[in-house]
GROMACS .gro file of C-alpha atoms in nm:
model
   83
    1GLY     CA    1   7.762  11.422   7.471
    2VAL     CA    2   7.626  11.076   7.533
    3LEU     CA    3   7.547  10.857   7.830
    4VAL     CA    4   7.690  10.503   7.811
    5LEU     CA    5   7.545  10.253   8.058
    6ALA     CA    6   7.655   9.904   8.156
    7ILE     CA    7   7.335   9.708   8.214
    8GLU     CA    8   7.372   9.370   8.380
    9ASP     CA    9   7.250   9.080   8.163
   10ILE     CA   10   7.219   9.313   7.862
   11GLY     CA   11   7.557   9.472   7.794
   12TRP     CA   12   7.607   9.833   7.694
   13GLN     CA   13   7.349  10.091   7.598
   14CYS     CA   14   7.411  10.447   7.486
   15VAL     CA   15   7.146  10.716   7.522
   16ASP     CA   16   7.122  11.080   7.424
   17PRO     CA   17   7.098  11.263   7.759
   18SER     CA   18   6.897  11.548   7.605
   19ASN     CA   19   6.599  11.327   7.516
   20GLY     CA   20   6.665  10.976   7.656
   21LYS     CA   21   6.660  10.821   7.308
   22ALA     CA   22   6.863  10.501   7.272
   23LEU     CA   23   7.143  10.553   7.019
   24TRP     CA   24   7.294  10.204   7.018
   25SER     CA   25   7.342   9.893   7.225
   26LEU     CA   26   7.611   9.629   7.234
   27LYS     CA   27   7.543   9.289   7.382
   28ALA     CA   28   7.813   9.163   7.616
   29GLN     CA   29   7.916   8.799   7.598
   30TYR     CA   30   7.906   8.790   7.978
   31SER     CA   31   7.716   8.989   8.236
   32THR     CA   32   7.897   9.319   8.276
   33ASN     CA   33   7.911   9.578   8.548
   34SER     CA   34   8.237   9.745   8.448
   35ARG     CA   35   8.216  10.116   8.383
   36PRO     CA   36   8.290  10.251   8.038
   37SER     CA   37   8.597  10.471   8.011
   38PHE     CA   38   8.642  10.765   7.779
   39LEU     CA   39   8.968  10.783   7.587
   40ASP     CA   40   9.047  11.049   7.324
   41GLY     CA   41   8.680  11.119   7.255
   42LYS     CA   42   8.595  10.749   7.219
   43VAL     CA   43   8.435  10.499   7.458
   44LEU     CA   44   8.645  10.208   7.588
   45LEU     CA   45   8.437   9.901   7.677
   46ASP     CA   46   8.536   9.572   7.833
   47ALA     CA   47   8.264   9.329   7.730
   48PRO     CA   48   8.459   9.095   7.774
   49GLU     CA   49   8.716   9.197   7.513
   50LEU     CA   50   8.863   9.545   7.509
   51THR     CA   51   8.681   9.749   7.243
   52LEU     CA   52   8.708  10.117   7.151
   53VAL     CA   53   8.388  10.256   6.996
   54GLU     CA   54   8.263  10.582   6.848
   55PRO     CA   55   8.036  10.737   7.113
   56ARG     CA   56   7.746  10.848   6.886
   57THR     CA   57   7.730  10.534   6.669
   58GLY     CA   58   7.875  10.247   6.873
   59LYS     CA   59   8.088  10.153   6.571
   60ALA     CA   60   8.405   9.971   6.677
   61VAL     CA   61   8.731  10.155   6.608
   62TRP     CA   62   8.926   9.849   6.721
   63SER     CA   63   8.876   9.539   6.931
   64ARG     CA   64   9.127   9.319   7.115
   65PRO     CA   65   8.992   8.984   7.242
   66ASP     CA   66   9.330   8.917   7.404
   67LEU     CA   67   9.306   9.222   7.635
   68SER     CA   68   9.083   9.314   7.926
   69LEU     CA   69   9.053   9.612   8.162
   70GLU     CA   70   9.111   9.356   8.436
   71PHE     CA   71   9.479   9.411   8.358
   72PHE     CA   72   9.460   9.771   8.234
   73GLY     CA   73   9.309  10.096   8.351
   74VAL     CA   74   9.248  10.441   8.213
   75THR     CA   75   9.359  10.754   8.391
   76SER     CA   76   9.368  11.107   8.251
   77GLY     CA   77   9.292  10.971   7.903
   78VAL     CA   78   9.586  10.728   7.905
   79LEU     CA   79   9.553  10.349   7.892
   80ILE     CA   80   9.795  10.201   8.145
   81GLY     CA   81   9.890   9.849   8.247
   82GLU     CA   82  10.089   9.544   8.153
   83SER     CA   83   9.995   9.273   7.907
   0.00000   0.00000   0.00000
């Protein structure tokens, strides 16, 4: 597993919880304090666009600048909301 942190004024940082080693970071365009969500084994970030990334590498699976978790939420592994 991994630990994904939202760090204000930095963005996102992922660490290996077994040794604390930083695996990747992703700078947010704006200060972020939104929690990452896990969806189908991937990490869903809102920084500020909605982006799904691989948890070990931080590589984007897809990104949608027109969507935000402000209008969506994740529950039980399902993305819900209206666009």
